[in-house]
């Protein structure tokens, strides 16, 4: 801001105030204009001081910065665009981005990240584009890493050391459109199954899916992870170990013995039923006998009653 050069003590005081609010200087080797600070390739070995506080876009790419100090970064509360591509940043901590909650674009590609602590991005609910590609020493991401970045649309996870991802990490990424996953040594074991199913079910773009392939196990090596869901499910669901076999044997034995007992019970019931039927039909036969005796007695009686006719009237 050119006001810093204004004359008089009043101006000095004013410019001091403005210096705190909007910043009045520009870091060495950088260009500052219209809320934009460009330090691209400025041979910085650490985060520059004197960045105007009203900066909205900050380019720190192509330097040798090892560390992002949360205190200094947090002063830039209007920052929406931060490019840290091609530096030597090793760690991103929970509080690193606490103050820059308006951030929309964050590029951490081509660094030397080994750790992104779980709540690093938890204040970045406006973040639309996140690039952490080409960090070959980054071996894992916590499942809470993206818990609060619900505006994310582009996520670049290419060329890292990631072997696996927890599908729960993607639960809150409801606006995610494009996901880059190539160049990672994906280990397609059964823990990976849920994530591969998520990839099948979700309508994401995978521009690099041909190169996002399983490295392990050997049976699945070369399979695109966007397509490995079904074979992996087959492998994991039908895979049986010792305990499963014992369990199945026990189940089989139980079913067999239950069947035997059931058959025996059915047999017993059948025999009992038949016996009961036979007895009841004998009773009926006896009954019929009784009835015919009765009938003949009636005939006899009627013959006696009807007198000389000789023929009973009933017949
Ligand atoms: C990157 O990180 C790894 C592991 O922490 C370390 O061995 C290596 O020296 C680092 N590389 C640079 C250029 O700092
Ligand atoms: C998510 O962001 C909101 C504010 O945007 C904050 O209150 C909350 O603590 C954050 N959640 C986590 C897990 O950090
Ligand atoms: C991430 O960064 C790499 C290299 O810096 C670049 O090629 C890639 O396009 C970026 N990804 C996104 C989604 O912008
Ligand atoms: C699958 O591989 C990952 C990454 O190496 C490992 O953490 C996990 O324990 C493995 N899961 C199984 C079921 O072997
Ligand atoms: C896949 O990798 C090959 C070789 O590394 C490269 O030529 C090709 O452009 C990549 N394809 C995509 C879609 O990234």
GROMACS .gro file of C-alpha atoms and ligand atoms in nm:
model
  385
    1UNK     CA    1   0.000   0.000   0.000
    2UNK     CA    2   0.141   0.331  -0.105
    3UNK     CA    3  -0.014   0.515   0.192
    4UNK     CA    4   0.290   0.411   0.400
    5UNK     CA    5   0.490   0.676   0.221
    6UNK     CA    6   0.251   0.957   0.320
    7UNK     CA    7   0.417   1.250   0.506
    8UNK     CA    8   0.353   1.386   0.859
    9UNK     CA    9   0.319   1.224   1.204
   10UNK     CA   10  -0.054   1.177   1.161
   11UNK     CA   11   0.007   0.982   0.846
   12UNK     CA   12   0.274   0.775   1.020
   13UNK     CA   13   0.030   0.676   1.291
   14UNK     CA   14  -0.236   0.606   1.033
   15UNK     CA   15  -0.002   0.402   0.822
   16UNK     CA   16   0.105   0.205   1.128
   17UNK     CA   17  -0.260   0.124   1.187
   18UNK     CA   18  -0.305   0.031   0.823
   19UNK     CA   19   0.011  -0.174   0.843
   20UNK     CA   20  -0.149  -0.390   1.110
   21UNK     CA   21  -0.476  -0.419   0.923
   22UNK     CA   22  -0.374  -0.459   0.563
   23UNK     CA   23   0.003  -0.482   0.568
   24UNK     CA   24   0.221  -0.224   0.407
   25UNK     CA   25   0.525  -0.417   0.299
   26UNK     CA   26   0.602  -0.700   0.071
   27UNK     CA   27   0.838  -0.993   0.148
   28UNK     CA   28   1.179  -0.987  -0.023
   29UNK     CA   29   1.181  -1.134  -0.372
   30UNK     CA   30   0.802  -1.139  -0.383
   31UNK     CA   31   0.551  -0.932  -0.574
   32UNK     CA   32   0.250  -0.792  -0.399
   33UNK     CA   33  -0.049  -0.649  -0.581
   34UNK     CA   34  -0.422  -0.632  -0.526
   35UNK     CA   35  -0.439  -0.872  -0.230
   36UNK     CA   36  -0.214  -1.116  -0.414
   37UNK     CA   37   0.138  -1.211  -0.302
   38UNK     CA   38   0.355  -1.403  -0.545
   39UNK     CA   39   0.672  -1.561  -0.402
   40UNK     CA   40   0.708  -1.825  -0.673
   41UNK     CA   41   1.069  -1.948  -0.697
   42UNK     CA   42   1.196  -1.684  -0.452
   43UNK     CA   43   1.446  -1.926  -0.296
   44UNK     CA   44   1.271  -1.904   0.039
   45UNK     CA   45   1.382  -2.153   0.302
   46UNK     CA   46   1.115  -2.048   0.545
   47UNK     CA   47   0.773  -1.890   0.547
   48UNK     CA   48   0.820  -1.518   0.469
   49UNK     CA   49   0.731  -1.254   0.722
   50UNK     CA   50   0.573  -0.924   0.620
   51UNK     CA   51   0.296  -1.069   0.413
   52UNK     CA   52   0.018  -0.807   0.391
   53UNK     CA   53  -0.259  -0.912   0.625
   54UNK     CA   54  -0.537  -0.857   0.372
   55UNK     CA   55  -0.383  -1.104   0.127
   56UNK     CA   56  -0.635  -1.328  -0.044
   57UNK     CA   57  -0.403  -1.523  -0.274
   58UNK     CA   58  -0.061  -1.643  -0.167
   59UNK     CA   59   0.183  -1.822  -0.398
   60UNK     CA   60   0.472  -1.988  -0.210
   61UNK     CA   61   0.537  -2.253  -0.475
   62UNK     CA   62   0.882  -2.364  -0.594
   63UNK     CA   63   1.076  -2.281  -0.277
   64UNK     CA   64   1.240  -2.479   0.003
   65UNK     CA   65   1.001  -2.404   0.287
   66UNK     CA   66   1.000  -2.682   0.547
   67UNK     CA   67   0.733  -2.562   0.783
   68UNK     CA   68   0.413  -2.356   0.779
   69UNK     CA   69   0.392  -2.154   1.103
   70UNK     CA   70   0.030  -2.150   1.221
   71UNK     CA   71   0.070  -1.818   1.404
   72UNK     CA   72   0.181  -1.623   1.097
   73UNK     CA   73  -0.049  -1.800   0.856
   74UNK     CA   74  -0.340  -1.745   1.095
   75UNK     CA   75  -0.305  -1.366   1.057
   76UNK     CA   76  -0.421  -1.396   0.695
   77UNK     CA   77  -0.785  -1.439   0.780
   78UNK     CA   78  -0.897  -1.341   0.428
   79UNK     CA   79  -0.682  -1.598   0.254
   80UNK     CA   80  -0.877  -1.805   0.002
   81UNK     CA   81  -0.595  -1.939  -0.217
   82UNK     CA   82  -0.272  -2.095  -0.092
   83UNK     CA   83  -0.024  -2.258  -0.327
   84UNK     CA   84   0.261  -2.439  -0.147
   85UNK     CA   85   0.345  -2.670  -0.437
   86UNK     CA   86   0.709  -2.787  -0.464
   87UNK     CA   87   0.849  -2.717  -0.120
   88UNK     CA   88   0.990  -2.937   0.156
   89UNK     CA   89   0.702  -2.926   0.402
   90UNK     CA   90   0.712  -3.238   0.617
   91UNK     CA   91   0.418  -3.205   0.851
   92UNK     CA   92   0.077  -3.045   0.865
   93UNK     CA   93  -0.048  -3.013   1.219
   94UNK     CA   94  -0.395  -2.981   1.369
   95UNK     CA   95  -0.354  -2.607   1.419
   96UNK     CA   96  -0.167  -2.520   1.096
   97UNK     CA   97  -0.474  -2.395   0.909
   98UNK     CA   98  -0.688  -2.291   1.205
   99UNK     CA   99  -0.679  -1.920   1.118
  100UNK     CA  100  -0.730  -1.945   0.743
  101UNK     CA  101  -1.082  -2.083   0.756
  102UNK     CA  102  -1.189  -1.906   0.433
  103UNK     CA  103  -0.946  -2.114   0.228
  104UNK     CA  104  -1.098  -2.246  -0.096
  105UNK     CA  105  -0.786  -2.373  -0.270
  106UNK     CA  106  -0.494  -2.549  -0.103
  107UNK     CA  107  -0.206  -2.704  -0.292
  108UNK     CA  108   0.047  -2.909  -0.095
  109UNK     CA  109   0.165  -3.118  -0.389
  110UNK     CA  110   0.532  -3.205  -0.442
  111UNK     CA  111   0.636  -3.167  -0.080
  112UNK     CA  112   0.780  -3.419   0.160
  113UNK     CA  113   0.474  -3.472   0.378
  114UNK     CA  114   0.503  -3.763   0.615
  115UNK     CA  115   0.218  -3.667   0.844
  116UNK     CA  116  -0.115  -3.495   0.806
  117UNK     CA  117  -0.258  -3.497   1.154
  118UNK     CA  118  -0.626  -3.590   1.178
  119UNK     CA  119  -0.780  -3.247   1.237
  120UNK     CA  120  -0.546  -3.046   1.011
  121UNK     CA  121  -0.828  -2.953   0.774
  122UNK     CA  122  -1.111  -2.949   1.027
  123UNK     CA  123  -1.166  -2.574   1.003
  124UNK     CA  124  -1.156  -2.569   0.622
  125UNK     CA  125  -1.525  -2.616   0.558
  126UNK     CA  126  -1.507  -2.386   0.251
  127UNK     CA  127  -1.227  -2.578   0.087
  128UNK     CA  128  -1.316  -2.677  -0.269
  129UNK     CA  129  -0.987  -2.803  -0.406
  130UNK     CA  130  -0.720  -2.991  -0.214
  131UNK     CA  131  -0.404  -3.123  -0.370
  132UNK     CA  132  -0.172  -3.345  -0.169
  133UNK     CA  133  -0.033  -3.534  -0.466
  134UNK     CA  134   0.332  -3.631  -0.504
  135UNK     CA  135   0.420  -3.676  -0.139
  136UNK     CA  136   0.580  -4.020  -0.161
  137UNK     CA  137   0.647  -4.046   0.214
  138UNK     CA  138   0.283  -3.991   0.306
  139UNK     CA  139   0.180  -4.341   0.413
  140UNK     CA  140  -0.160  -4.294   0.570
  141UNK     CA  141  -0.456  -4.064   0.612
  142UNK     CA  142  -0.671  -4.065   0.921
  143UNK     CA  143  -1.042  -4.131   0.877
  144UNK     CA  144  -1.120  -3.789   1.030
  145UNK     CA  145  -0.895  -3.598   0.788
  146UNK     CA  146  -1.187  -3.495   0.566
  147UNK     CA  147  -1.457  -3.500   0.833
  148UNK     CA  148  -1.525  -3.126   0.804
  149UNK     CA  149  -1.421  -3.042   0.449
  150UNK     CA  150  -1.776  -3.082   0.325
  151UNK     CA  151  -1.738  -2.839   0.032
  152UNK     CA  152  -1.455  -3.034  -0.129
  153UNK     CA  153  -1.500  -3.098  -0.502
  154UNK     CA  154  -1.151  -3.188  -0.625
  155UNK     CA  155  -0.922  -3.410  -0.426
  156UNK     CA  156  -0.586  -3.512  -0.564
  157UNK     CA  157  -0.416  -3.803  -0.387
  158UNK     CA  158  -0.187  -3.910  -0.674
  159UNK     CA  159   0.165  -4.043  -0.627
  160UNK     CA  160   0.178  -4.077  -0.252
  161UNK     CA  161   0.277  -4.374  -0.037
  162UNK     CA  162  -0.086  -4.451   0.050
  163UNK     CA  163  -0.157  -4.825   0.054
  164UNK     CA  164  -0.510  -4.808   0.183
  165UNK     CA  165  -0.792  -4.568   0.263
  166UNK     CA  166  -1.075  -4.592   0.509
  167UNK     CA  167  -1.407  -4.539   0.331
  168UNK     CA  168  -1.531  -4.360   0.646
  169UNK     CA  169  -1.292  -4.076   0.559
  170UNK     CA  170  -1.514  -3.999   0.260
  171UNK     CA  171  -1.843  -4.007   0.445
  172UNK     CA  172  -1.882  -3.627   0.466
  173UNK     CA  173  -1.749  -3.548   0.118
  174UNK     CA  174  -2.096  -3.518  -0.027
  175UNK     CA  175  -2.002  -3.263  -0.296
  176UNK     CA  176  -1.689  -3.444  -0.410
  177UNK     CA  177  -1.679  -3.468  -0.789
  178UNK     CA  178  -1.329  -3.563  -0.892
  179UNK     CA  179  -1.088  -3.792  -0.714
  180UNK     CA  180  -0.737  -3.875  -0.833
  181UNK     CA  181  -0.592  -4.196  -0.693
  182UNK     CA  182  -0.327  -4.310  -0.941
  183UNK     CA  183   0.036  -4.388  -0.873
  184UNK     CA  184  -0.021  -4.522  -0.522
  185UNK     CA  185   0.088  -4.869  -0.405
  186UNK     CA  186  -0.268  -4.978  -0.326
  187UNK     CA  187  -0.292  -5.292  -0.118
  188UNK     CA  188  -0.618  -5.455  -0.217
  189UNK     CA  189  -0.677  -5.673   0.088
  190UNK     CA  190  -1.007  -5.727   0.262
  191UNK     CA  191  -0.971  -5.407   0.467
  192UNK     CA  192  -0.981  -5.221   0.136
  193UNK     CA  193  -1.311  -5.381   0.030
  194UNK     CA  194  -1.540  -5.112   0.175
  195UNK     CA  195  -1.349  -4.836  -0.001
  196UNK     CA  196  -1.361  -5.016  -0.337
  197UNK     CA  197  -1.736  -5.063  -0.295
  198UNK     CA  198  -1.766  -4.691  -0.217
  199UNK     CA  199  -1.582  -4.622  -0.545
  200UNK     CA  200  -1.831  -4.838  -0.733
  201UNK     CA  201  -2.138  -4.686  -0.568
  202UNK     CA  202  -2.040  -4.318  -0.574
  203UNK     CA  203  -2.079  -4.112  -0.893
  204UNK     CA  204  -1.725  -3.966  -0.882
  205UNK     CA  205  -1.503  -3.883  -1.176
  206UNK     CA  206  -1.175  -4.070  -1.184
  207UNK     CA  207  -0.980  -3.913  -1.471
  208UNK     CA  208  -0.679  -4.135  -1.391
  209UNK     CA  209  -0.857  -4.459  -1.309
  210UNK     CA  210  -0.656  -4.666  -1.558
  211UNK     CA  211  -0.344  -4.591  -1.355
  212UNK     CA  212  -0.500  -4.632  -1.012
  213UNK     CA  213  -0.432  -5.001  -0.975
  214UNK     CA  214  -0.371  -5.259  -0.705
  215UNK     CA  215  -0.010  -5.342  -0.634
  216UNK     CA  216  -0.089  -5.626  -0.396
  217UNK     CA  217  -0.193  -5.906  -0.367
  218UNK     CA  218  -0.043  -6.066  -0.677
  219UNK     CA  219  -0.377  -6.214  -0.790
  220UNK     CA  220  -0.522  -5.864  -0.816
  221UNK     CA  221  -0.210  -5.673  -0.922
  222UNK     CA  222  -0.289  -5.435  -1.208
  223UNK     CA  223  -0.665  -5.425  -1.145
  224UNK     CA  224  -0.801  -5.067  -1.142
  225UNK     CA  225  -0.922  -5.005  -0.788
  226UNK     CA  226  -1.244  -4.858  -0.927
  227UNK     CA  227  -1.327  -5.204  -1.065
  228UNK     CA  228  -1.173  -5.440  -0.813
  229UNK     CA  229  -1.474  -5.422  -0.576
  230UNK     CA  230  -1.650  -5.729  -0.711
  231UNK     CA  231  -1.354  -5.972  -0.731
  232UNK     CA  232  -1.240  -5.847  -0.392
  233UNK     CA  233  -1.584  -5.906  -0.245
  234UNK     CA  234  -1.584  -6.253  -0.393
  235UNK     CA  235  -1.239  -6.323  -0.244
  236UNK     CA  236  -1.318  -6.178   0.095
  237UNK     CA  237  -1.668  -6.313   0.136
  238UNK     CA  238  -1.592  -6.668   0.021
  239UNK     CA  239  -1.257  -6.682   0.191
  240UNK     CA  240  -1.265  -6.937   0.475
  241UNK     CA  241  -1.005  -6.994   0.741
  242UNK     CA  242  -0.965  -7.269   1.003
  243UNK     CA  243  -1.228  -7.138   1.239
  244UNK     CA  244  -1.482  -7.106   0.960
  245UNK     CA  245  -1.431  -7.470   0.865
  246UNK     CA  246  -1.477  -7.583   1.227
  247UNK     CA  247  -1.785  -7.366   1.249
  248UNK     CA  248  -1.921  -7.510   0.925
  249UNK     CA  249  -1.847  -7.866   1.044
  250UNK     CA  250  -2.032  -7.799   1.367
  251UNK     CA  251  -2.324  -7.647   1.181
  252UNK     CA  252  -2.326  -7.946   0.945
  253UNK     CA  253  -2.321  -8.189   1.233
  254UNK     CA  254  -2.603  -8.003   1.406
  255UNK     CA  255  -2.815  -8.004   1.092
  256UNK     CA  256  -2.743  -8.374   1.037
  257UNK     CA  257  -2.836  -8.472   1.392
  258UNK     CA  258  -3.139  -8.246   1.391
  259UNK     CA  259  -3.246  -8.415   1.067
  260UNK     CA  260  -3.197  -8.761   1.215
  261UNK     CA  261  -3.395  -8.675   1.525
  262UNK     CA  262  -3.668  -8.520   1.312
  263UNK     CA  263  -3.685  -8.829   1.091
  264UNK     CA  264  -3.703  -9.055   1.394
  265UNK     CA  265  -3.976  -8.843   1.551
  266UNK     CA  266  -4.171  -8.845   1.224
  267UNK     CA  267  -4.138  -9.222   1.210
  268UNK     CA  268  -4.260  -9.261   1.566
  269UNK     CA  269  -4.551  -9.031   1.497
  270UNK     CA  270  -4.640  -9.220   1.182
  271UNK     CA  271  -4.638  -9.552   1.366
  272UNK     CA  272  -4.844  -9.414   1.652
  273UNK     CA  273  -5.090  -9.260   1.410
  274UNK     CA  274  -5.127  -9.580   1.215
  275UNK     CA  275  -5.180  -9.778   1.533
  276UNK     CA  276  -5.442  -9.530   1.643
  277UNK     CA  277  -5.617  -9.552   1.307
  278UNK     CA  278  -5.613  -9.929   1.307
  279UNK     CA  279  -5.766  -9.935   1.652
  280UNK     CA  280  -6.037  -9.692   1.556
  281UNK     CA  281  -6.126  -9.886   1.239
  282UNK     CA  282  -6.155 -10.206   1.448
  283UNK     CA  283  -6.392 -10.019   1.676
  284UNK     CA  284  -6.597  -9.914   1.376
  285UNK     CA  285  -6.607 -10.271   1.254
  286UNK     CA  286  -6.733 -10.379   1.593
  287UNK     CA  287  -6.991 -10.106   1.578
  288UNK     CA  288  -7.112 -10.225   1.237
  289UNK     CA  289  -7.142 -10.577   1.372
  290UNK     CA  290  -7.352 -10.445   1.661
  291UNK     CA  291  -7.576 -10.257   1.424
  292UNK     CA  292  -7.643 -10.560   1.202
  293UNK     CA  293  -7.730 -10.768   1.507
  294UNK     CA  294  -7.971 -10.498   1.609
  295UNK     CA  295  -8.118 -10.485   1.258
  296UNK     CA  296  -8.177 -10.859   1.235
  297UNK     CA  297  -8.332 -10.852   1.577
  298UNK     CA  298  -8.566 -10.578   1.455
  299UNK     CA  299  -8.648 -10.782   1.146
  300UNK     CA  300  -8.711 -11.080   1.359
  301UNK     CA  301  -8.930 -10.880   1.590
  302UNK     CA  302  -9.126 -10.726   1.305
  303UNK     CA  303  -9.174 -11.068   1.150
  304UNK     CA  304  -9.315 -11.190   1.477
  305UNK     CA  305  -9.534 -10.881   1.505
  306UNK     CA  306  -9.665 -10.896   1.147
  307UNK     CA  307  -9.811 -11.237   1.213
  308UNK     CA  308  -9.876 -11.498   0.938
  309UNK     CA  309  -9.774 -11.301   0.633
  310UNK     CA  310  -9.439 -11.458   0.659
  311UNK     CA  311  -9.272 -11.148   0.508
  312UNK     CA  312  -9.157 -10.857   0.719
  313UNK     CA  313  -9.299 -10.522   0.605
  314UNK     CA  314  -8.963 -10.361   0.621
  315UNK     CA  315  -8.818 -10.557   0.337
  316LIG     C1  316   1.184  -3.633   0.317
  316LIG     O1  317   1.138  -3.710   0.429
  316LIG     C2  318   1.209  -3.831   0.447
  316LIG     C3  319   1.141  -3.908   0.557
  316LIG     O2  320   1.112  -3.827   0.666
  316LIG     C4  321   1.355  -3.798   0.479
  316LIG     O3  322   1.426  -3.918   0.494
  316LIG     C5  323   1.413  -3.718   0.362
  316LIG     O4  324   1.543  -3.678   0.392
  316LIG     C6  325   1.328  -3.596   0.334
  316LIG     N1  326   1.376  -3.533   0.213
  316LIG     C7  327   1.411  -3.406   0.208
  316LIG     C8  328   1.458  -3.357   0.077
  316LIG     O5  329   1.402  -3.333   0.306
  317LIG     C1  330  -1.618  -2.848   1.197
  317LIG     O1  331  -1.636  -2.710   1.172
  317LIG     C2  332  -1.717  -2.643   1.265
  317LIG     C3  333  -1.728  -2.500   1.225
  317LIG     O2  334  -1.719  -2.484   1.088
  317LIG     C4  335  -1.656  -2.655   1.405
  317LIG     O3  336  -1.741  -2.596   1.499
  317LIG     C5  337  -1.635  -2.801   1.439
  317LIG     O4  338  -1.567  -2.812   1.562
  317LIG     C6  339  -1.553  -2.869   1.333
  317LIG     N1  340  -1.541  -3.011   1.360
  317LIG     C7  341  -1.426  -3.069   1.386
  317LIG     C8  342  -1.428  -3.217   1.404
  317LIG     O5  343  -1.323  -3.007   1.393
  318LIG     C1  344  -0.224  -3.117  -0.817
  318LIG     O1  345  -0.092  -3.079  -0.841
  318LIG     C2  346  -0.034  -3.141  -0.954
  318LIG     C3  347   0.112  -3.098  -0.959
  318LIG     O2  348   0.137  -2.991  -0.881
  318LIG     C4  349  -0.108  -3.098  -1.079
  318LIG     O3  350  -0.052  -3.161  -1.191
  318LIG     C5  351  -0.253  -3.142  -1.063
  318LIG     O4  352  -0.328  -3.097  -1.174
  318LIG     C6  353  -0.311  -3.084  -0.938
  318LIG     N1  354  -0.441  -3.144  -0.919
  318LIG     C7  355  -0.555  -3.074  -0.918
  318LIG     C8  356  -0.681  -3.149  -0.895
  318LIG     O5  357  -0.553  -2.953  -0.936
  319LIG     C1  358  -0.453  -5.457   0.468
  319LIG     O1  359  -0.344  -5.375   0.443
  319LIG     C2  360  -0.336  -5.262   0.527
  319LIG     C3  361  -0.222  -5.175   0.479
  319LIG     O2  362  -0.102  -5.244   0.478
  319LIG     C4  363  -0.320  -5.307   0.672
  319LIG     O3  364  -0.315  -5.195   0.757
  319LIG     C5  365  -0.438  -5.395   0.710
  319LIG     O4  366  -0.420  -5.446   0.840
  319LIG     C6  367  -0.451  -5.509   0.611
  319LIG     N1  368  -0.573  -5.581   0.640
  319LIG     C7  369  -0.582  -5.715   0.638
  319LIG     C8  370  -0.716  -5.773   0.668
  319LIG     O5  371  -0.487  -5.786   0.615
  320LIG     C1  372  -0.104  -4.360  -1.700
  320LIG     O1  373   0.037  -4.382  -1.689
  320LIG     C2  374   0.104  -4.379  -1.813
  320LIG     C3  375   0.248  -4.417  -1.789
  320LIG     O2  376   0.294  -4.369  -1.668
  320LIG     C4  377   0.089  -4.242  -1.876
  320LIG     O3  378   0.154  -4.236  -2.000
  320LIG     C5  379  -0.059  -4.210  -1.894
  320LIG     O4  380  -0.076  -4.079  -1.943
  320LIG     C6  381  -0.133  -4.226  -1.763
  320LIG     N1  382  -0.276  -4.215  -1.788
  320LIG     C7  383  -0.356  -4.140  -1.712
  320LIG     C8  384  -0.499  -4.137  -1.752
  320LIG     O5  385  -0.316  -4.077  -1.614
   0.00000   0.00000   0.00000
